[in-house]
Amino acid sequence: MGAAAESTHTGATTDTVIPGRWPLLGHTPSLLRQRFSFTSGLREHGELVKIYLGPMPAYVVTTPELVHEVLVTQAGKFEQGILFERFRPHLGNGVALSNGAFHLRQRRLLQPAFHRERIAHYASTMVESASATAVGWQPGEVVEVYQAMQQLAVTVLGRTLFATELGAAAIAEAQRSVPILVKQVIVRALSPGFLAALPIPANRAFDAATARLRAVVTEVIAAARTEGADNGDLLSMLLLARDAETGESMSDQQVYDEVVTLLTGGTDTIGLALGWFFHELGRHPEIERRFHAEIDEVLGGATPTIDDLPKLGYTRQILNEVLRAYPIWLLIRRTNAEVDLGGVRLPAGTEVVYSPHALHHDPRNFTDPDRFDPDRWAPDRVGEIPKGAYVPFGAGVRQCIGNTFAQTEITLVAATIAARWRLVPVPGRPVRMKVTGAAYPSRLPMTAEPRHG
Ligand code: HEM
């Protein structure tokens, strides 16, 4: 980073050193030890707070207004920061990790694959895959719900991406590899570089998973490129997409990077949300009862379709609340020009952090934020939530490209499974939370009880 940040107001307190700073290591040990409570505690120190990631200063924005400036109003002055640089060697230069004009081009090329009418087309895959999972359970069986939901999310995205027979091999490989990549990539991004080179089992598993996935996906891309046909899947869309301005298409390498970006960004997030969805239902019988009443009334025993979504209003409230309570922990941007933020002038090259989790658990934004309460999303109460305080998918030009896909999938899968099964917590097996990039359940065993007959 260049020169120190300057206050453009008198009285700004951004250079106050936040407690918990270590020599050389900065606030990283406190951040990693305290996780959510560290990021939530920062709001007491101001709206723009300086911390140290190791020796590197970083500013944390703690209010919806400043987060909105970073993501929307002044978005052009921010790019992906240090965290994404660490991901890039493993995940390539896909849309999530690229910057500037290249990022915008990739967004334009990918966007048609996420239009509403395409999502309607994917909806049947979502319901079929969820039905196949639900049919495989036995009454009284203890299901590891998070794992089951993660596998289901990989199946759905895999089938959306690859419709061909060769694609089936890629889906099977993704089932094996993607959970390993997702778990390890966060650890790698937060650890010193030399750790990744040690020949320990976790590193060997990561390297082997990356190599296997690359081999099989590269083969599918090559075959689809040679064939040149539109198979109706997302891969065909990526291969056939042309930039409206330049007429350019993507290279095979770029298509590969986007496939891996979608497989990693669009599966674990969904698996987690579905896992916590069923966990919260299991803890709140009244919410579960209302949810079951709604799906029984709307579906009347049939499997859901995309046309049912507008009628599943209470289900949507539960989903909003799951994404509020269990969002991504933090994201890091970097200024690419001098920026005036909250009355402080930050030079180009400054790392700026925002935490969806901290915003979602700030009592100034959400009353009683630790309470799981889908009714805060009821039509007559939703207006109480301050603008910009709810950002499970980010906002602005980098808003999650898969947000409608995700909301459709979570709702359809939850309804399909709950039409058949009630998932009941296993007594004496408390679910603990482990925070890495988000809150993960240690384990999530639940007993499948048939709901009807
Ligand atoms: C519940 C599920 C999901 C959650 C909570 C979620 C959350 C997010 C968040 C917070 C961001 C970053 C915003 C930022 O950088 O400020 C993001 C970006 C992204 N997500 Fe998602 N996501 C989900 C599902 C999906 C799905 C299903 C896909 C694709 C199939 C997807 C693909 C992406 C991509 C490609 C980006 C990068 C966008 C860009 O930088 O232009 N996500 N997501």
Coordinates of N, CA and C and ligand atoms in Angstrom, one line a residue, residues 71 80 84 94-98 103 107 110 114 157 234 258 261-274 319 323 326-328 331-333 354 356 391-407 409-410, ligand 1:
L71 N -19.6 -1.5 -2.9 CA -20.1 -2.5 -3.9 C -20.8 -1.9 -5.1
Q80 N -10.8 -7.2 -7.0 CA -10.7 -8.3 -6.0 C -9.3 -8.1 -5.3
F84 N -8.5 -13.2 -3.2 CA -8.7 -13.7 -4.5 C -7.4 -14.0 -5.2
G94 N -11.4 -17.2 -13.7 CA -12.8 -17.1 -14.0 C -13.4 -15.8 -13.6
V95 N -14.7 -15.7 -13.8 CA -15.4 -14.4 -13.6 C -15.3 -13.9 -12.1
A96 N -15.3 -14.9 -11.2 CA -15.2 -14.4 -9.8 C -13.9 -13.8 -9.4
L97 N -12.8 -14.2 -10.1 CA -11.5 -13.8 -9.7 C -10.9 -12.7 -10.6
S98 N -11.5 -12.4 -11.7 CA -10.9 -11.5 -12.7 C -11.3 -10.1 -12.3
H103 N -13.2 -8.8 -16.5 CA -14.3 -9.3 -15.7 C -15.7 -9.0 -16.3
R107 N -18.6 -11.5 -17.5 CA -19.9 -11.4 -17.0 C -21.0 -11.4 -18.1
L110 N -21.3 -14.8 -19.6 CA -22.0 -15.8 -18.8 C -23.5 -15.5 -18.5
F114 N -27.8 -17.5 -17.1 CA -28.5 -17.3 -15.8 C -29.8 -16.5 -15.9
L157 N -25.7 -29.0 -10.4 CA -24.9 -28.1 -11.2 C -24.2 -28.9 -12.3
L234 N -25.2 -25.8 -20.0 CA -24.5 -24.6 -19.7 C -23.1 -24.6 -20.5
E258 N -14.1 -21.1 -16.0 CA -15.4 -20.7 -15.7 C -16.2 -21.9 -15.1
T261 N -15.0 -22.3 -11.6 CA -15.6 -21.3 -10.8 C -17.0 -21.6 -10.4
L262 N -17.8 -22.0 -11.4 CA -19.2 -22.3 -11.1 C -19.3 -23.5 -10.2
L263 N -18.5 -24.5 -10.5 CA -18.6 -25.8 -9.6 C -18.2 -25.4 -8.2
T264 N -17.3 -24.6 -8.0 CA -16.9 -24.3 -6.6 C -17.8 -23.2 -6.0
G265 N -18.1 -22.2 -6.7 CA -19.0 -21.1 -6.2 C -20.4 -21.5 -6.0
G266 N -20.9 -22.5 -6.8 CA -22.3 -22.7 -6.8 C -22.8 -24.0 -6.2
T267 N -21.9 -24.7 -5.5 CA -22.3 -26.0 -4.9 C -22.2 -26.0 -3.3
D268 N -21.1 -25.6 -2.8 CA -20.9 -25.6 -1.4 C -21.9 -24.6 -0.7
T269 N -22.0 -23.4 -1.3 CA -22.9 -22.4 -0.8 C -24.3 -22.9 -0.7
I270 N -24.8 -23.6 -1.7 CA -26.1 -24.2 -1.8 C -26.3 -25.3 -0.8
G271 N -25.3 -26.2 -0.7 CA -25.3 -27.3 0.2 C -25.4 -26.8 1.6
L272 N -24.6 -25.8 2.0 CA -24.7 -25.2 3.3 C -26.0 -24.6 3.6
A273 N -26.6 -23.8 2.7 CA -27.9 -23.2 2.9 C -28.9 -24.2 3.2
L274 N -28.9 -25.3 2.4 CA -29.9 -26.3 2.6 C -29.7 -27.1 3.9
L319 N -36.1 -19.1 3.7 CA -34.8 -19.1 2.9 C -34.1 -17.7 3.2
L323 N -30.3 -17.4 4.8 CA -29.2 -16.6 4.1 C -28.7 -15.4 5.0
Y326 N -26.7 -17.3 8.1 CA -25.5 -18.1 7.8 C -24.9 -17.6 6.5
P327 N -24.5 -16.4 6.4 CA -23.9 -15.9 5.1 C -22.4 -16.1 5.1
I328 N -21.7 -15.7 4.0 CA -20.3 -15.7 3.9 C -19.7 -14.8 5.0
L331 N -15.4 -10.7 2.8 CA -14.8 -10.6 1.4 C -13.9 -9.4 1.4
I332 N -12.9 -9.5 0.6 CA -11.9 -8.4 0.6 C -11.7 -7.8 -0.8
R333 N -11.8 -6.5 -0.9 CA -11.6 -5.8 -2.1 C -10.3 -5.0 -2.0
Y354 N -15.4 -6.3 3.7 CA -16.8 -6.2 4.2 C -17.2 -7.6 4.7
P356 N -20.6 -9.8 5.2 CA -22.0 -10.0 5.2 C -22.5 -10.5 6.6
V391 N -27.0 -8.5 2.5 CA -26.2 -8.7 1.3 C -25.6 -10.2 1.1
P392 N -26.5 -11.2 1.2 CA -26.0 -12.6 1.2 C -25.3 -12.8 -0.2
F393 N -25.7 -12.1 -1.2 CA -25.1 -12.3 -2.5 C -24.3 -11.1 -3.0
G394 N -23.9 -10.3 -2.0 CA -23.2 -9.0 -2.4 C -24.1 -8.1 -3.1
A395 N -23.6 -7.2 -3.9 CA -24.4 -6.2 -4.6 C -23.6 -5.6 -5.7
G396 N -24.3 -4.9 -6.7 CA -23.6 -4.2 -7.7 C -23.0 -5.1 -8.8
V397 N -22.0 -4.7 -9.5 CA -21.5 -5.4 -10.7 C -20.9 -6.8 -10.3
R398 N -20.6 -7.0 -9.1 CA -20.0 -8.3 -8.7 C -21.0 -9.1 -7.9
Q399 N -22.3 -8.7 -8.0 CA -23.3 -9.5 -7.2 C -23.3 -10.9 -7.8
C400 N -23.5 -11.8 -6.9 CA -23.5 -13.2 -7.3 C -24.3 -13.5 -8.6
I401 N -23.7 -14.0 -9.6 CA -24.4 -14.3 -10.8 C -25.4 -15.4 -10.7
G402 N -25.2 -16.2 -9.7 CA -26.1 -17.4 -9.5 C -27.2 -17.2 -8.5
N403 N -27.5 -15.9 -8.1 CA -28.5 -15.7 -7.0 C -29.9 -16.3 -7.3
T404 N -30.4 -16.1 -8.5 CA -31.7 -16.6 -8.8 C -31.7 -18.1 -8.9
F405 N -30.6 -18.6 -9.5 CA -30.4 -20.0 -9.6 C -30.4 -20.6 -8.2
A406 N -29.7 -20.0 -7.3 CA -29.5 -20.5 -5.9 C -30.9 -20.5 -5.2
Q407 N -31.6 -19.4 -5.3 CA -32.9 -19.3 -4.6 C -33.9 -20.3 -5.1
E409 N -33.1 -23.2 -6.6 CA -32.7 -24.5 -6.3 C -33.0 -24.8 -4.8
I410 N -32.7 -23.9 -3.9 CA -32.9 -24.2 -2.5 C -34.4 -24.4 -2.2
Ligands
HEM1 C1 -26.8 -19.7 -1.5 C2 -26.0 -19.8 -2.5 C3 -25.0 -18.7 -2.9 C4 -24.5 -17.7 -2.1 C5 -24.8 -17.4 -0.6 C6 -23.6 -16.9 -2.9 C7 -22.9 -15.8 -2.5 C8 -22.0 -15.1 -3.3 C9 -21.3 -13.9 -2.9 C10 -21.4 -13.3 -1.5 C11 -20.6 -13.5 -3.9 C12 -19.5 -12.4 -4.0 C13 -20.0 -11.0 -3.9 C14 -18.8 -10.1 -3.8 O1 -17.7 -10.4 -4.3 O2 -19.0 -9.0 -3.3 C15 -20.8 -14.4 -5.0 C16 -20.2 -14.3 -6.3 C17 -20.4 -15.2 -7.3 N1 -21.2 -16.3 -7.2 FE1 -22.4 -16.9 -5.7 N2 -23.5 -17.5 -4.2 C18 -24.4 -18.6 -4.2 C19 -24.7 -19.4 -5.2 C20 -24.1 -19.4 -6.5 C21 -24.4 -20.2 -7.6 C22 -25.5 -21.3 -7.6 C23 -23.5 -19.9 -8.6 C24 -23.4 -20.4 -10.0 C25 -24.0 -21.5 -10.5 C26 -22.7 -18.8 -8.1 C27 -21.7 -18.2 -8.8 C28 -21.0 -17.0 -8.4 C29 -20.1 -16.3 -9.3 C30 -19.6 -16.7 -10.7 C31 -19.7 -15.2 -8.5 C32 -18.7 -14.1 -9.0 C33 -19.4 -12.9 -9.6 C34 -18.5 -11.8 -10.0 O3 -17.5 -11.5 -9.4 O4 -18.9 -11.2 -11.0 N3 -23.0 -18.5 -6.8 N4 -21.7 -15.4 -4.6

